[in-house]
PDB file of C-alpha atoms in Angstrom:
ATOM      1  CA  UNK X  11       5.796   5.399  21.944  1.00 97.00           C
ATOM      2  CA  UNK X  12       3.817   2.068  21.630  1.00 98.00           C
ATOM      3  CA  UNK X  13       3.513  -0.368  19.002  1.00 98.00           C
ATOM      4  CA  UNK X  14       1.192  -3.913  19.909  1.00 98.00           C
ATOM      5  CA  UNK X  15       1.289  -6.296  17.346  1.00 98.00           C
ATOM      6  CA  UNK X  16      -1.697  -8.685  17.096  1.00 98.00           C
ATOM      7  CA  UNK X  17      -3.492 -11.266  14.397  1.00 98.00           C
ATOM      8  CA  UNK X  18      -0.707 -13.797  14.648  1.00 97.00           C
ATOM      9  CA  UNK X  19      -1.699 -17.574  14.938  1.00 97.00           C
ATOM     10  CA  UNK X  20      -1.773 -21.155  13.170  1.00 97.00           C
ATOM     11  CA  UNK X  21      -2.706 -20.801   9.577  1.00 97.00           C
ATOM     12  CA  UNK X  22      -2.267 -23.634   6.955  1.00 97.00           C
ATOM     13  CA  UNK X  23      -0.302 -23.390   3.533  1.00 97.00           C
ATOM     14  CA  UNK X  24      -1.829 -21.275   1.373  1.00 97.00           C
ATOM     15  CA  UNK X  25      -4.118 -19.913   4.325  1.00 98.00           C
ATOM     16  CA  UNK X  26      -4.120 -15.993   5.497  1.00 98.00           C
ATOM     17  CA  UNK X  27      -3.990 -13.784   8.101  1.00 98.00           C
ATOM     18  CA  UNK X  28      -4.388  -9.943   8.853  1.00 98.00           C
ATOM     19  CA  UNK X  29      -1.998  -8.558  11.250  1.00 98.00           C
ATOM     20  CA  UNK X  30      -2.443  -5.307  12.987  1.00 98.00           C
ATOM     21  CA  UNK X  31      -0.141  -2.755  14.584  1.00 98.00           C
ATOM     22  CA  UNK X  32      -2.255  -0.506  17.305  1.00 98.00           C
ATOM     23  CA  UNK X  33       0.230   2.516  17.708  1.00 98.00           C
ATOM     24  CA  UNK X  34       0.014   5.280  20.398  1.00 98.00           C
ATOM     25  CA  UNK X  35       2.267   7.954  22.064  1.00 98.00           C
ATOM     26  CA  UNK X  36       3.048   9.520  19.031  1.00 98.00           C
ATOM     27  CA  UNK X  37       1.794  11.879  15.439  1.00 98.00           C
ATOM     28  CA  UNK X  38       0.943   8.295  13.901  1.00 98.00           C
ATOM     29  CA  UNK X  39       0.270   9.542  10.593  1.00 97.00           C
ATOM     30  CA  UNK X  40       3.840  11.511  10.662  1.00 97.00           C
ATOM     31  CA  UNK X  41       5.621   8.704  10.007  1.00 97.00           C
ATOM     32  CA  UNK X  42       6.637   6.381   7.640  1.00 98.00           C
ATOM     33  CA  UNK X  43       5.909   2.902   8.688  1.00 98.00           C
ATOM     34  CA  UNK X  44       7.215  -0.753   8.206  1.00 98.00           C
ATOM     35  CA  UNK X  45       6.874  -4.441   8.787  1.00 98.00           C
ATOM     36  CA  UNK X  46       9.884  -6.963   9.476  1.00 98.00           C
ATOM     37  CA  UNK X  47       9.884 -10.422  10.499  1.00 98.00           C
ATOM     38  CA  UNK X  48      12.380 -12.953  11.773  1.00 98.00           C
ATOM     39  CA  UNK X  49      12.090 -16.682  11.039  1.00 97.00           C
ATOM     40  CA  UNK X  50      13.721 -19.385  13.373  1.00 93.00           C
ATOM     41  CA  UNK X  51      17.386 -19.460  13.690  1.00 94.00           C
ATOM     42  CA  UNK X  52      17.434 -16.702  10.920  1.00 96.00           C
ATOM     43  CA  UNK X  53      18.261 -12.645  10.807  1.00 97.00           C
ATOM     44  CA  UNK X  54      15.580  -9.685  10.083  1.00 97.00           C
ATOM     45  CA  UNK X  55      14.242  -9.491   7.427  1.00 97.00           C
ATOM     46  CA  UNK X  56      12.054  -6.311   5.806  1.00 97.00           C
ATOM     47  CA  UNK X  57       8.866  -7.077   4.502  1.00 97.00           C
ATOM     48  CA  UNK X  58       6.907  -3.808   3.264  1.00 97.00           C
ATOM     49  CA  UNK X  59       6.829   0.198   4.170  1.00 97.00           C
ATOM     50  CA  UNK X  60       3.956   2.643   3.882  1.00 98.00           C
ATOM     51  CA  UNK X  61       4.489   6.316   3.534  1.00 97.00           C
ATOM     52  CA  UNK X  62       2.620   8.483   5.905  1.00 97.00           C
ATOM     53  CA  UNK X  63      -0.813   8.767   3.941  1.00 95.00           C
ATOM     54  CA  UNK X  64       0.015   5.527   2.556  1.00 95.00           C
ATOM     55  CA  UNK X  65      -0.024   6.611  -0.642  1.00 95.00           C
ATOM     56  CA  UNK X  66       3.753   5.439  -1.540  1.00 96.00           C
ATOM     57  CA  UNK X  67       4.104   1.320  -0.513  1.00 97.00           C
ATOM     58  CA  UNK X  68       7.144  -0.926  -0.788  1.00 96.00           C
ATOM     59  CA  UNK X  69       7.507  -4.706  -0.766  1.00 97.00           C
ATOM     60  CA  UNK X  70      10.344  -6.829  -0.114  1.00 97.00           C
ATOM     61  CA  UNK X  71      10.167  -9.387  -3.637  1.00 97.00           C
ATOM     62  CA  UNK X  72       9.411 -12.513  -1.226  1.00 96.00           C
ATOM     63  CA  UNK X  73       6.186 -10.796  -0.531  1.00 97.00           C
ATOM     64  CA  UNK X  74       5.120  -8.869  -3.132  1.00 96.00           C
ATOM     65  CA  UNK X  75       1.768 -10.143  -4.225  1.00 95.00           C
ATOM     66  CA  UNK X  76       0.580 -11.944  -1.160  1.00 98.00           C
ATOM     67  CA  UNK X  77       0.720  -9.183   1.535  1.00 98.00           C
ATOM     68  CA  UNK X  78      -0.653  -6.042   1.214  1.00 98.00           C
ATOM     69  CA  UNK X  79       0.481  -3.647   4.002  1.00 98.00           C
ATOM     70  CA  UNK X  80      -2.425  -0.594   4.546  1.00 98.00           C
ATOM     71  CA  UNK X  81      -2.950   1.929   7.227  1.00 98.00           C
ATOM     72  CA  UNK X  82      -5.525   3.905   8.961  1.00 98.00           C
ATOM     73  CA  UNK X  83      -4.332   7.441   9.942  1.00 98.00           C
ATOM     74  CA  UNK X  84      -7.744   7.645  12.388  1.00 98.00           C
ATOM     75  CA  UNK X  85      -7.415   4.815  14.064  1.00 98.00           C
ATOM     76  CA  UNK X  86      -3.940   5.046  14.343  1.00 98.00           C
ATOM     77  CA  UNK X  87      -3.547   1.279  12.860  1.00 98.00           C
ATOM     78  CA  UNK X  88      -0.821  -0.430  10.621  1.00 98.00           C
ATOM     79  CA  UNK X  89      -2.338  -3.403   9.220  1.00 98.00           C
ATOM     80  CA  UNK X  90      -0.347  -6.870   6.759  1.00 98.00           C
ATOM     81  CA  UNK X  91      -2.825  -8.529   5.094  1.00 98.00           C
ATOM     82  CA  UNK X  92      -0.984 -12.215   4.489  1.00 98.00           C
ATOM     83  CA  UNK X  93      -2.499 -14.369   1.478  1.00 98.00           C
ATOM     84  CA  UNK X  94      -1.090 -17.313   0.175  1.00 98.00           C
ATOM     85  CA  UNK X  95       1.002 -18.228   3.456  1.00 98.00           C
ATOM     86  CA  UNK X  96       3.795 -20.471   2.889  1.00 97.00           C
ATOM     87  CA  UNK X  97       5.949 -22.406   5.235  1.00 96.00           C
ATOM     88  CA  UNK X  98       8.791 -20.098   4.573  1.00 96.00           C
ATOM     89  CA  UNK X  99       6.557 -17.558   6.140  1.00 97.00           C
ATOM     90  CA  UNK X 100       6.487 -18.849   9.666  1.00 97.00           C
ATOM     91  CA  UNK X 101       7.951 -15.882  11.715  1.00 98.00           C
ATOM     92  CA  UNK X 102       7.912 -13.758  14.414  1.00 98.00           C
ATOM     93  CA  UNK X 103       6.532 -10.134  12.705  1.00 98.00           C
ATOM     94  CA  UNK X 104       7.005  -6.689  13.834  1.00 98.00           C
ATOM     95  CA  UNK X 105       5.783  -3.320  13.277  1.00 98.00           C
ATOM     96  CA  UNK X 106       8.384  -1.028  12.817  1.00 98.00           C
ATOM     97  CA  UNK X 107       8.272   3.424  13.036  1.00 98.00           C
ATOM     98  CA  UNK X 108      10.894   4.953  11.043  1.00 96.00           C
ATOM     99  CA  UNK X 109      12.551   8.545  13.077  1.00 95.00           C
ATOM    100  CA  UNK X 110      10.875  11.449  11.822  1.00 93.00           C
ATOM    101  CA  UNK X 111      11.842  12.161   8.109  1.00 91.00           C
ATOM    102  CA  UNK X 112      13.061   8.819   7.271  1.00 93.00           C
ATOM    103  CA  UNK X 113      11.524   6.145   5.420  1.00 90.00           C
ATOM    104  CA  UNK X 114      12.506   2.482   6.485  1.00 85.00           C
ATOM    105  CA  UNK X 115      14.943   2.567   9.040  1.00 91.00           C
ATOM    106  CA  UNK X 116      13.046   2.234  12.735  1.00 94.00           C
ATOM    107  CA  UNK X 117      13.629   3.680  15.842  1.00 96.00           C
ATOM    108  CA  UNK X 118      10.661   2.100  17.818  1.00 97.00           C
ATOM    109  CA  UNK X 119       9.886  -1.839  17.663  1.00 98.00           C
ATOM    110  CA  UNK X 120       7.044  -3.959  18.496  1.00 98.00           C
ATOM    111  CA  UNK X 121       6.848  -7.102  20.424  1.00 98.00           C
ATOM    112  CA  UNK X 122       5.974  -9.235  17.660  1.00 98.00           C
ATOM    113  CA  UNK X 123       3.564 -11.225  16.783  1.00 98.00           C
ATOM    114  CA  UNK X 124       4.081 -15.044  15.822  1.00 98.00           C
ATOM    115  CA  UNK X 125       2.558 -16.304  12.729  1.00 98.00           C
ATOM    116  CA  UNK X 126       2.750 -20.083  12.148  1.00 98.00           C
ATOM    117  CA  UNK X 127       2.326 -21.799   8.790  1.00 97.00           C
ATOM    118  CA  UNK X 128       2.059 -25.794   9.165  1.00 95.00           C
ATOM    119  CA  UNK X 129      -0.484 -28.585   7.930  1.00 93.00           C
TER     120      UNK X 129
END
């Protein structure tokens, strides 16, 4: 199982970003899916799941209505569309696959991507 986070970078306030999640070694659209990110000197925090046809989303209430979390069964792609980035926002972001079943727990990490909000 491999998850490679990319799309991180240096975005201004109220700037945006699309992050993507290229997945491999496993039934990607079996499972449920997530994104989590850890700020500086802080603990995890999760950010938004995505059933397997994406049909069923969840956001975490600091998010909801700037990111938009999608995914692409054929290419085998979890994507966060970031709008409206806010300082608060700088983090190190992860893509997340729950065990086989389950909904938001995770059982295989990323590497992260960092995503940088400054002026």
């Amino acid at each position: 199982v491999q998850l490679v986070e990319s799309g991180g970078g240096l975005v201004r306030p109220g700037g945006s970003l699309k992050l993507s999640c290229a997945a491999s070694g496993f039934t990607f659209s079996s499972y449920y899916l997530s994104w989590v990110r850890q700020a500086p000197g802080k603990g995890l925090e999760w950010l938004s799941g995505i059933s397997t046809g994406g049909g069923s989303i969840w956001y975490a209430d600091s998010v909801k209505d700037r990111f938009t979390i999608s995914r692409d069964n054929d290419k085998n792609t979890l994507y966060l569309q970031m709008n409206d980035l806010k300082p608060e926002d700088m983090a190190l972001y992860y893509c997340t696959r729950a065990p086989y079943g389950e909904t938001w727990s995770a059982d295989y990490w990323g590497k992260g991507t960092l995503v940088t909000v400054s002026s």
